[in-house]
Coordinates of N, CA and C in Angstrom, one line a residue:
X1 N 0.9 -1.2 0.0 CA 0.0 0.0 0.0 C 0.9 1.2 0.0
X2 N 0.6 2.0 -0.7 CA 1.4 2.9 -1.3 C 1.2 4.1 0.0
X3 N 2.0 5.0 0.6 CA 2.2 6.2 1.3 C 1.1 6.8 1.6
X4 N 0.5 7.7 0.2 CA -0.7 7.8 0.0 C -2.0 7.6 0.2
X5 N -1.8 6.2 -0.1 CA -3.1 5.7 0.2 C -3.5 5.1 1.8
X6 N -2.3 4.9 2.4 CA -2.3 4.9 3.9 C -2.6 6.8 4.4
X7 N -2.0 7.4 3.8 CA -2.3 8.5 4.3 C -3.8 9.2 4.9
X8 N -4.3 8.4 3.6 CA -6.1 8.7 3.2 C -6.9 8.1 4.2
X9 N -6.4 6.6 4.1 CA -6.7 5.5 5.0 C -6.9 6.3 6.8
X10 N -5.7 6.8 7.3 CA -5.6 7.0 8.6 C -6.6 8.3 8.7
X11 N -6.6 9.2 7.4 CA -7.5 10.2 7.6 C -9.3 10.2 7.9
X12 N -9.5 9.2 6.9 CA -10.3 8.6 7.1 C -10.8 7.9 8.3
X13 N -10.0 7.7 9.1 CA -10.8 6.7 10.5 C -10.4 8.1 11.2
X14 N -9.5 8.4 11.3 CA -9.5 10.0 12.1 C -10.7 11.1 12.0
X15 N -11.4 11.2 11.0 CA -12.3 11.7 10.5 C -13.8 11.0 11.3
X16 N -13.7 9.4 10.9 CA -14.4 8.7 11.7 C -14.9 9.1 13.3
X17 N -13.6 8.4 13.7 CA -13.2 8.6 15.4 C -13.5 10.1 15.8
X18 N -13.6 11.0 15.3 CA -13.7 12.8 15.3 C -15.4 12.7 15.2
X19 N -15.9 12.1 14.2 CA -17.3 12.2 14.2 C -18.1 11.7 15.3
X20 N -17.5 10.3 15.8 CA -18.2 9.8 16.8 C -18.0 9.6 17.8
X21 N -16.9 10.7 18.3 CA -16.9 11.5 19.4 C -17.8 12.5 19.8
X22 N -17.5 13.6 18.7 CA -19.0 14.4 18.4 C -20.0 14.5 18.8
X23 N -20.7 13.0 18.0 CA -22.5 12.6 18.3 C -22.1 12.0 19.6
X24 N -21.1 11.3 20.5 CA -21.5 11.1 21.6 C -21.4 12.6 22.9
X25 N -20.6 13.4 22.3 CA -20.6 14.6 22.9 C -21.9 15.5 23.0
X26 N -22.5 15.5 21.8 CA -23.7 15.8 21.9 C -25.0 15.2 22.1
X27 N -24.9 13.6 22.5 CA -25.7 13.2 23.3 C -25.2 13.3 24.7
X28 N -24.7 13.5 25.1 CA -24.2 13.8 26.2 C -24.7 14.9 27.0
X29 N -24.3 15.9 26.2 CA -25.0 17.5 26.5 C -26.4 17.2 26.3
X30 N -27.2 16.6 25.4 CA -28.8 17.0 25.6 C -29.5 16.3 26.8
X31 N -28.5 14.6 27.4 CA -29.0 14.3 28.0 C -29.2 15.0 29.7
X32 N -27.4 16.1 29.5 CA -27.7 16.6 30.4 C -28.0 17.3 31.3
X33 N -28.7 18.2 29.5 CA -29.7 19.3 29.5 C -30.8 18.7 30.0
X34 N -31.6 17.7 29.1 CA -32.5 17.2 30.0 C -32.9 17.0 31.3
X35 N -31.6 16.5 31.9 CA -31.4 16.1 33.6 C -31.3 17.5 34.1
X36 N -30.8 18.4 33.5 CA -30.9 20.0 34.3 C -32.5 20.6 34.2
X37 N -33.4 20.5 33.1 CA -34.3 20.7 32.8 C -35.7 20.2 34.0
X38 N -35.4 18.7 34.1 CA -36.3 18.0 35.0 C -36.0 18.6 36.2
X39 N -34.9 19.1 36.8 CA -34.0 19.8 38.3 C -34.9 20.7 38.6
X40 N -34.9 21.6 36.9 CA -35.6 23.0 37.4 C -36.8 22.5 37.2
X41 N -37.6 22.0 36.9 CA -39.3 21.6 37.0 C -39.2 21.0 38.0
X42 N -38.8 20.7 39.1 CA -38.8 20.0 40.4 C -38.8 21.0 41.3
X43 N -37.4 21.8 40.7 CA -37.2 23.1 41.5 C -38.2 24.4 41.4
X44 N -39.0 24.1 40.7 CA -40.0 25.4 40.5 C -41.4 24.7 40.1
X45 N -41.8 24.1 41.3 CA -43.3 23.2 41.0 C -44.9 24.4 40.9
X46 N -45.4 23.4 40.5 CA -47.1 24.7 40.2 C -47.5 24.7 41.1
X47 N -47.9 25.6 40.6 CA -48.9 27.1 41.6 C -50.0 25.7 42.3
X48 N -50.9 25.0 41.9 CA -51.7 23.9 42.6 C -50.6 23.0 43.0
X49 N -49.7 22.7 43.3 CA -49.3 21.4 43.8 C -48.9 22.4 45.1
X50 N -48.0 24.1 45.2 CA -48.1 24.4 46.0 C -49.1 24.6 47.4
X51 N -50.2 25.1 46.3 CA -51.6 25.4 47.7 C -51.9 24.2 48.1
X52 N -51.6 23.2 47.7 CA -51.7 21.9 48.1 C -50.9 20.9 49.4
X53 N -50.3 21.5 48.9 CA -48.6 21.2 50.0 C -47.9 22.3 51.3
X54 N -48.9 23.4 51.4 CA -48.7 24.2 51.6 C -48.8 24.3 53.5
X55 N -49.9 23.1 53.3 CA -50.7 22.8 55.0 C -50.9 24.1 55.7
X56 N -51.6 25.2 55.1 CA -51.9 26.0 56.0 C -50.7 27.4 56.1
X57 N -50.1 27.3 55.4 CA -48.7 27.8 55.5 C -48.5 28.9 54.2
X58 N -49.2 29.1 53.9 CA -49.3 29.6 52.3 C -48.9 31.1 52.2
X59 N -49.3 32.2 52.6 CA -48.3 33.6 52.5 C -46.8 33.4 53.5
X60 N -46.2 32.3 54.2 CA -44.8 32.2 54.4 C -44.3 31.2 52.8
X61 N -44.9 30.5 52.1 CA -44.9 29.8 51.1 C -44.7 30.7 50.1
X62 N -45.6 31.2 49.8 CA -45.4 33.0 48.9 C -44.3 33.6 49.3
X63 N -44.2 33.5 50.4 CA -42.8 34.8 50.7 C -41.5 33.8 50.2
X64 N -41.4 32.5 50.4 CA -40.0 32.1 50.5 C -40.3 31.8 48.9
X65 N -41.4 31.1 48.0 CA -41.4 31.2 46.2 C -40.7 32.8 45.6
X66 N -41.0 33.9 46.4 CA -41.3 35.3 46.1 C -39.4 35.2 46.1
X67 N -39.0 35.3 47.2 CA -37.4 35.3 47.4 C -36.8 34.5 46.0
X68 N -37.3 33.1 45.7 CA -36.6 32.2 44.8 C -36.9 32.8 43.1
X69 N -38.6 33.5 43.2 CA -38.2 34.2 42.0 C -36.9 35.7 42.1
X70 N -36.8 36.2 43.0 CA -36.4 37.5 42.8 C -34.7 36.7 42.7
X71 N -34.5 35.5 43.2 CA -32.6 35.0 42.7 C -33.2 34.9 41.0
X72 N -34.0 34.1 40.8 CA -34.2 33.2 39.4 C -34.5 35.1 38.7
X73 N -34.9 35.8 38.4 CA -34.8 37.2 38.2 C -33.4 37.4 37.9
X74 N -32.8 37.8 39.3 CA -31.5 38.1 38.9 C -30.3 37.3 38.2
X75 N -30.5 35.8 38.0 CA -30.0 35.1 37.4 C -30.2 35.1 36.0
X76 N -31.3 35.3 35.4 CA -31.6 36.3 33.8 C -30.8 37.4 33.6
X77 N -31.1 38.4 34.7 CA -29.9 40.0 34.6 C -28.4 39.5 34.3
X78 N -28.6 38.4 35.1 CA -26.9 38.2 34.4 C -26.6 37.2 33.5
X79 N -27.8 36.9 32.6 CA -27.5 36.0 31.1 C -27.7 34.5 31.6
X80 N -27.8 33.9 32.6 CA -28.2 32.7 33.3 C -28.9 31.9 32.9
X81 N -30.4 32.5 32.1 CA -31.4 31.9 32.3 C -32.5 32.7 31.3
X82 N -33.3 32.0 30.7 CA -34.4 33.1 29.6 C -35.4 33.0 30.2
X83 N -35.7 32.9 31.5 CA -37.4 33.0 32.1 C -38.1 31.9 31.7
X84 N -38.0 31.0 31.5 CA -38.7 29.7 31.1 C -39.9 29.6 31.8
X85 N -39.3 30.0 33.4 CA -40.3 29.4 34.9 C -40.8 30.7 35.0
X86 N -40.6 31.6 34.5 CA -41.5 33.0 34.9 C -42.9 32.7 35.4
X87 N -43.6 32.3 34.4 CA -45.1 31.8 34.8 C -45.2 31.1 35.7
X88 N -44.5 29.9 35.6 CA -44.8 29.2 36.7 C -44.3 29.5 38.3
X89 N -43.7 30.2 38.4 CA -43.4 30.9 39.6 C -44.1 32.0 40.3
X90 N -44.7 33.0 39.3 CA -45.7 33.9 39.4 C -47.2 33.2 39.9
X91 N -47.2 32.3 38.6 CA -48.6 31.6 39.4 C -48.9 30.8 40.3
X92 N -47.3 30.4 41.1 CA -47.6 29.9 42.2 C -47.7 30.8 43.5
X93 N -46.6 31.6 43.2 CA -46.7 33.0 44.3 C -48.6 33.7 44.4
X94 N -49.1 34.1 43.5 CA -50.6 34.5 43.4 C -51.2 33.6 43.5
X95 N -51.1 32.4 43.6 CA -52.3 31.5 43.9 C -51.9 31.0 45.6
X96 N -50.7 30.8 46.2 CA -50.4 31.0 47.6 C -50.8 32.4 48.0
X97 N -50.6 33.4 47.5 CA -51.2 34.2 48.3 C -51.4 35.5 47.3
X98 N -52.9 35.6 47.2 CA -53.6 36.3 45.8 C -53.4 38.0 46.4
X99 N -53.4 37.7 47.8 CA -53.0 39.3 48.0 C -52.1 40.0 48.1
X100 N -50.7 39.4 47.4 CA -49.4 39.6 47.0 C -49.2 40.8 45.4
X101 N -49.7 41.9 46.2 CA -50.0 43.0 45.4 C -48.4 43.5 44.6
X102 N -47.3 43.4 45.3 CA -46.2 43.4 44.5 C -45.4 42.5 44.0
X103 N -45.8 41.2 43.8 CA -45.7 40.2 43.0 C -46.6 40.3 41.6
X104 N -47.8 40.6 41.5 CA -48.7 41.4 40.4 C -47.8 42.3 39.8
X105 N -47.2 43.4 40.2 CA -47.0 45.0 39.9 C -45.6 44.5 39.3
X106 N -44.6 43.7 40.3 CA -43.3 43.4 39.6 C -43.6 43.0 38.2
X107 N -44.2 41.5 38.0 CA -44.5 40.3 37.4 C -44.8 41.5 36.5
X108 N -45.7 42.1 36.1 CA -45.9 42.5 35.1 C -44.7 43.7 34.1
X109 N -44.1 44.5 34.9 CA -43.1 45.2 35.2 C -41.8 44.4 33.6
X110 N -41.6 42.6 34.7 CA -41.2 42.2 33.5 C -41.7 41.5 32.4
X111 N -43.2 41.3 32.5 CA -43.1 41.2 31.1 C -43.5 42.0 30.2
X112 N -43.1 43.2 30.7 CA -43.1 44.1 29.2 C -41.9 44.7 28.6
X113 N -41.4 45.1 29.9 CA -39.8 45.2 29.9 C -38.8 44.1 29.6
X114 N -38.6 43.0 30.4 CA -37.7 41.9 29.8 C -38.2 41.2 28.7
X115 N -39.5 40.7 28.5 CA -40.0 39.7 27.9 C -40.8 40.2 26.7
X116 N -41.0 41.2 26.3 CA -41.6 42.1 25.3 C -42.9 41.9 25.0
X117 N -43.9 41.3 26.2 CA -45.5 40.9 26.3 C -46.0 41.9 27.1
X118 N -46.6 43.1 26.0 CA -47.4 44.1 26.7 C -48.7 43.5 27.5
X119 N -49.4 42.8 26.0 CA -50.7 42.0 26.5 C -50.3 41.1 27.8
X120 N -49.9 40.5 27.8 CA -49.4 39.6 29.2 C -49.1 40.5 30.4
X121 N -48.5 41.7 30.1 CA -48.3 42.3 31.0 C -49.7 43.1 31.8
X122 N -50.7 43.4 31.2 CA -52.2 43.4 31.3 C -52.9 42.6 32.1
X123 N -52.4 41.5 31.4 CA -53.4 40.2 32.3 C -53.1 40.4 33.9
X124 N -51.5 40.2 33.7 CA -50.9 40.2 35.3 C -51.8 40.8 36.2
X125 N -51.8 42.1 35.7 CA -52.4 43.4 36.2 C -54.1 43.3 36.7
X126 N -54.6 42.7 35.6 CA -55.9 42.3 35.6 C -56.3 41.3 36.5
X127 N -55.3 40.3 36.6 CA -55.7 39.1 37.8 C -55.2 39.4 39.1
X128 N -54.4 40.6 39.2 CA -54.1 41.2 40.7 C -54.9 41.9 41.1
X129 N -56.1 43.2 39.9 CA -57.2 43.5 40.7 C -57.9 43.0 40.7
X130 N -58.4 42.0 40.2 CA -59.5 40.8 40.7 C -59.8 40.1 42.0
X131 N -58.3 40.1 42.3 CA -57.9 39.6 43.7 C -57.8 40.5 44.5
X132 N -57.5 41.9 44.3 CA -57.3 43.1 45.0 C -58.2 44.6 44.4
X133 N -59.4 44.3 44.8 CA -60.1 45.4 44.0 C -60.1 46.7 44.7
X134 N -59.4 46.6 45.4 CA -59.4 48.4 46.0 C -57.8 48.7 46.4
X135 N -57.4 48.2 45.6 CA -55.8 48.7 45.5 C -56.0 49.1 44.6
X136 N -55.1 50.3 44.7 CA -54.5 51.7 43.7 C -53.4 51.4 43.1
X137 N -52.8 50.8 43.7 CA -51.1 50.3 42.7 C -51.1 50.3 41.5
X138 N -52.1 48.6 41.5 CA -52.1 47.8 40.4 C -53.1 48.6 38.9
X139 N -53.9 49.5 39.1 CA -54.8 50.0 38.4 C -53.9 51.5 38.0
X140 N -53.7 51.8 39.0 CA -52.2 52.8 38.4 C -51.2 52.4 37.7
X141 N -51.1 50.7 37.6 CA -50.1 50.8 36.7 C -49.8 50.5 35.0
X142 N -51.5 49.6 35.3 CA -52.6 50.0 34.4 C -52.4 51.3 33.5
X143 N -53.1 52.3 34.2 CA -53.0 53.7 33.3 C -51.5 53.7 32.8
X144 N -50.6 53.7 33.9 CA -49.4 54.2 33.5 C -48.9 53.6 31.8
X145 N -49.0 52.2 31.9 CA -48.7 51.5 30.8 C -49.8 51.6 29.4
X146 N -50.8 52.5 29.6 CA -51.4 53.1 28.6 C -51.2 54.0 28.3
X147 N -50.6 55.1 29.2 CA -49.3 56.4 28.9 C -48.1 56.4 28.4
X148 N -47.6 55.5 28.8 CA -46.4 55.4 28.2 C -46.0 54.6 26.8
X149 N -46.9 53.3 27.4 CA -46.7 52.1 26.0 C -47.6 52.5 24.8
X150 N -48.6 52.9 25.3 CA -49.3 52.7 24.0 C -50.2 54.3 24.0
X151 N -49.9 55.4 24.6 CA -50.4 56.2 24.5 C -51.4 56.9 24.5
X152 N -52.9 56.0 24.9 CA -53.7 55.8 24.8 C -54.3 56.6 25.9
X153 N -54.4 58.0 26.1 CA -54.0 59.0 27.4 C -55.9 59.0 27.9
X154 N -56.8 58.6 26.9 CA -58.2 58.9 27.1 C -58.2 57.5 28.4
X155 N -57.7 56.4 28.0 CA -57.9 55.4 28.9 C -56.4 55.3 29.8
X156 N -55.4 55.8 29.8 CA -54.9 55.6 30.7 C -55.0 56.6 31.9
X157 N -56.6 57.7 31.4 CA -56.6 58.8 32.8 C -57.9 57.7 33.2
X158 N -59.0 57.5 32.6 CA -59.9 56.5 33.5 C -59.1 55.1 34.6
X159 N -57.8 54.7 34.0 CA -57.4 54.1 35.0 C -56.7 55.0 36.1
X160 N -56.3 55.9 35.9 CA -55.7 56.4 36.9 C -56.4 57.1 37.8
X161 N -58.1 57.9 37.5 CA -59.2 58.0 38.1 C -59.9 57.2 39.0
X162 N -59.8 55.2 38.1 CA -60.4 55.1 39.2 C -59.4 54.5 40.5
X163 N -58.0 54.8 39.7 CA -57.0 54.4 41.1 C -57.0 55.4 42.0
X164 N -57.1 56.5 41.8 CA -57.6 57.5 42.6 C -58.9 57.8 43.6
X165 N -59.8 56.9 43.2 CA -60.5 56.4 43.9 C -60.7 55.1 44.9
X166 N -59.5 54.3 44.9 CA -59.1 53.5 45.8 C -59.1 54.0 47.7
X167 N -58.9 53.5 48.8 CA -58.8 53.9 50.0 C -57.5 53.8 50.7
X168 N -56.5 53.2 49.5 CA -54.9 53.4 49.6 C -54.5 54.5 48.7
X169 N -55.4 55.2 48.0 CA -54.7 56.5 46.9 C -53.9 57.5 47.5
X170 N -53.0 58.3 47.0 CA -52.4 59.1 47.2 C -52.8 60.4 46.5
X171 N -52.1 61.7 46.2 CA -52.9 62.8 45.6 C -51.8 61.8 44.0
X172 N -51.2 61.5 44.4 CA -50.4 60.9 43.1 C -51.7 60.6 41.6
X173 N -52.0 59.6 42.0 CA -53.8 58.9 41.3 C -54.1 60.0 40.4
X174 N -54.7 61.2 41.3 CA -55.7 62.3 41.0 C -55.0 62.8 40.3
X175 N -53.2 63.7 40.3 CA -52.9 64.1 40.1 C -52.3 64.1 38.1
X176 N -52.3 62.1 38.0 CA -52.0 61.8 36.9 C -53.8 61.4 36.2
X177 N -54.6 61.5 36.7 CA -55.9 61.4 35.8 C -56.1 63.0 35.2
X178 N -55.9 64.1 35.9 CA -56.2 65.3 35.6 C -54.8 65.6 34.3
X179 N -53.7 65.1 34.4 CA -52.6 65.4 33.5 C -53.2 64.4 32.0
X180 N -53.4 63.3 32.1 CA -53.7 62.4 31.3 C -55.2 63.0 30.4
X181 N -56.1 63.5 31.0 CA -57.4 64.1 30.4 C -56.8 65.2 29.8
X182 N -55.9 66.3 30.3 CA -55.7 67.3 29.2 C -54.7 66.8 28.6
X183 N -53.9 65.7 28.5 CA -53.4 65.1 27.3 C -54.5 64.8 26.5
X184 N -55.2 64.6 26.7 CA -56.3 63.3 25.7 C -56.9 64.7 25.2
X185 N -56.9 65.8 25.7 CA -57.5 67.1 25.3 C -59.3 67.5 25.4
X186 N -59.4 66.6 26.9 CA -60.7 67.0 27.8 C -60.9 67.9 28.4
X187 N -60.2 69.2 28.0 CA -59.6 70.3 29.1 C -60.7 70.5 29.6
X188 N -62.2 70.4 30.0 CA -63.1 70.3 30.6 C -63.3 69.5 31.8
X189 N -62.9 68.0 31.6 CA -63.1 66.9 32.7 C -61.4 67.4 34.0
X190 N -60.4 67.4 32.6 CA -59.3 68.0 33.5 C -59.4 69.3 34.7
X191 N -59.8 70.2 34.4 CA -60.2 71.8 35.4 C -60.6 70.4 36.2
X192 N -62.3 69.8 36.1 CA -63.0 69.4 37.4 C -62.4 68.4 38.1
X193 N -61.4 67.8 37.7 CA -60.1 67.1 38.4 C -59.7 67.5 38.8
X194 N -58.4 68.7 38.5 CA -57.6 69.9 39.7 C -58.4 70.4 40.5
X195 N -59.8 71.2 40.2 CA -60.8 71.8 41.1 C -60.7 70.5 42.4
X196 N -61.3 69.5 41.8 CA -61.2 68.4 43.2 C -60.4 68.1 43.9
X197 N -58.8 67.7 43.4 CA -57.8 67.5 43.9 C -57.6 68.7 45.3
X198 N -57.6 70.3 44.4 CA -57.4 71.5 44.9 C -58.0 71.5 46.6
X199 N -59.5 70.8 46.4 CA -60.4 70.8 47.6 C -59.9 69.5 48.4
X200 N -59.7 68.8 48.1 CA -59.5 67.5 48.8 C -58.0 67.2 49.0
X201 N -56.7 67.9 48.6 CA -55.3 67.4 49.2 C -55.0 68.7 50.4
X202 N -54.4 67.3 51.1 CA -53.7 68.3 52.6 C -52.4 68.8 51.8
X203 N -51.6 68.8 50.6 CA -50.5 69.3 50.3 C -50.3 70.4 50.0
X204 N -49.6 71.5 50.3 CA -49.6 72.8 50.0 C -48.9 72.8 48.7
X205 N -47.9 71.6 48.4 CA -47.2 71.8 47.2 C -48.1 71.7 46.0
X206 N -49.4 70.5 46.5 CA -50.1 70.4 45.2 C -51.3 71.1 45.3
X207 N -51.5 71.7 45.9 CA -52.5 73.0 45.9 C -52.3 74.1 45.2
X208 N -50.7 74.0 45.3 CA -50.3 75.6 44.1 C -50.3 74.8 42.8
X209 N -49.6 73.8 42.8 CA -49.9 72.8 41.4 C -51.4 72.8 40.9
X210 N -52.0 72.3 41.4 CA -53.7 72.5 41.2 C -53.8 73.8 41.2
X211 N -53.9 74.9 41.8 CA -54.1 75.8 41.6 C -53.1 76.7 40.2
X212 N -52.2 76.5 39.8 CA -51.7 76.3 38.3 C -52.2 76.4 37.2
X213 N -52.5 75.0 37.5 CA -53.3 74.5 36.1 C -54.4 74.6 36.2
X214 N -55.2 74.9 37.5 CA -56.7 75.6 36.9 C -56.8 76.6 36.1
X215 N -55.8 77.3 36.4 CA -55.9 79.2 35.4 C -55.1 78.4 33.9
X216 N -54.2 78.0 34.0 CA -54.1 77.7 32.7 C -55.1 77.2 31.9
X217 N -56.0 76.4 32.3 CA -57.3 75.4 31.9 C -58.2 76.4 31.4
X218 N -58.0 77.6 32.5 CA -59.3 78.1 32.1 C -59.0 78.9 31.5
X219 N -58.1 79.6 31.2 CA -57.3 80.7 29.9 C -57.5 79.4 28.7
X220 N -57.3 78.4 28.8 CA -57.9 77.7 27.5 C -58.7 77.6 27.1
X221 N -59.7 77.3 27.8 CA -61.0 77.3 27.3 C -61.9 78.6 26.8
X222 N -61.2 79.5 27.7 CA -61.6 80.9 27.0 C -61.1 81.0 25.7
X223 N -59.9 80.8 25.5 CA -59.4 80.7 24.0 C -60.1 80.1 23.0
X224 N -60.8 78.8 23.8 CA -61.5 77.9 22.6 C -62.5 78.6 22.3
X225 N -62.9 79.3 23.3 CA -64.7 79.9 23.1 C -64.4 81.1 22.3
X226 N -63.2 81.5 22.3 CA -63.5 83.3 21.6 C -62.9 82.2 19.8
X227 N -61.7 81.5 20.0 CA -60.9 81.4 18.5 C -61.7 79.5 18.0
X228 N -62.9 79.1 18.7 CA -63.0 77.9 18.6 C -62.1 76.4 18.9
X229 N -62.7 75.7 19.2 CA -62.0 74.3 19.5 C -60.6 74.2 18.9
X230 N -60.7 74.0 17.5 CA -59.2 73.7 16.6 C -58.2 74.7 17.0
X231 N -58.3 75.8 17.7 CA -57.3 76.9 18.3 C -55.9 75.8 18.5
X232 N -54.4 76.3 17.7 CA -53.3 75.6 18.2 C -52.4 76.9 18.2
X233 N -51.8 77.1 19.5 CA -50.6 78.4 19.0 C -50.7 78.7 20.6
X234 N -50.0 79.9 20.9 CA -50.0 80.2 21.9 C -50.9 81.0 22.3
X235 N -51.2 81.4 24.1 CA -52.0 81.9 24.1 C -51.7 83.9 24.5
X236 N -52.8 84.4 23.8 CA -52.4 86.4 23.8 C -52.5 86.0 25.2
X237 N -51.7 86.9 25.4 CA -51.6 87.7 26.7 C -52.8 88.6 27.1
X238 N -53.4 88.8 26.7 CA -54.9 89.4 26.5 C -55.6 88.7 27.7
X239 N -55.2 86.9 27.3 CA -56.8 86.4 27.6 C -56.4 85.8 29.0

């Protein structure tokens, strides 16, 4: 056998032996992906197997799930992990304990931010006031994400109105329903918002605030009535 053709020969099984190292390398790794896979589905069980297991113990259950999401969180921030168990973690924390009003507000937080699910981030929102109907937070954050995300300033001041009408509200609420209506260009509903705020906050800072933008409001509306509605420009000094 000529030089050559041994040459080819040993290339050839080297080639071999290189390939079927390979496919055992990479059964290797899926198997023990899989075996890490099954770890974390062990390690992050459902939301019903929790309230089930829970014996009575369910908001300490929520608190210590709440801790393991906020490591599994920060273990994404540092490239770790793509949120696989997001859901399943969230829906075990709110179903241990539905009145875990900043597990809602976070949870949602990321998924519009990390995970790019506005809609999802809604729901969150939506099954925290279900559970929490007179919390302000969650309905505030509602509006807010109709301000910011999608712009939608007519419906992100009715959320922030009726978070304003919660019995945890702050002048905060009032404050962004009345800014949001004269966004949306209700400068009518807006005035009877600061008017209200004006009467109803103990704050001296937001009383001059409210008091502000009522004369601005109403220098506008005078404008609309003498130059009509479509009026855009500044206002004379006149009025």
């Amino acid at each position: 056998m000529t030089t050559t053709r041994l040459h080819t020969l040993y290339r050839g099984l080297a080639m071999l032996v290189l390939g079927t190292l390979m496919i055992l390398s990479l059964r290797t790794i899926e198997a023990n992906r899989e075996t890490r896979l099954r770890q974390e589905r062990l390690y992050f069980p459902s939301g019903d197997f929790l309230v089930e297991s829970s014996l009575g113990f369910r908001e300490a259950a929520a608190d210590y799930l709440w801790f393991r999401f906020v490591q599994y969180y920060g273990a994404h921030a540092k490239g770790e992990n793509d949120l696989r168990y997001f859901d399943v973690l969230i829906d075990g924390i709110t179903k241990l304990d539905p009145r875990f009003v900043e597990a809602y507000h976070f949870a949602s937080l990321v998924r519009w931010s990390s995970m790019g699910d506005v809609p999802g981030s809604f729901d969150i929102l939506r099954r925290g006031i279900l559970a929490n109907p007179d919390n302000a937070k969650l309905k505030f954050q509602i509006g807010f994400m109709h301000y910011v995300l999608e712009h939608d300033y007519l419906r992100a001041a009715h959320w922030f109105q009726t978070a304003s009408e919660c019995s945890d509200a702050s002048d905060k609420e009032a404050r962004f329903a009345a800014f949001a209506r004269q966004k949306a260009g209700d400068d009518r509903v807006s005035l009877a918002l600061w008017k209200n705020l004006y009467e109803t906050t103990d704050s001296p800072q937001m009383k001059e605030l409210a008091e502000k933008m009522m004369t601005k409001l109403i220098r506008q509306l005078e404008i609309q009535k003498i130059y009509g509605d479509g009026f855009i420009g500044p206002i004379p000094p006149e009025i």
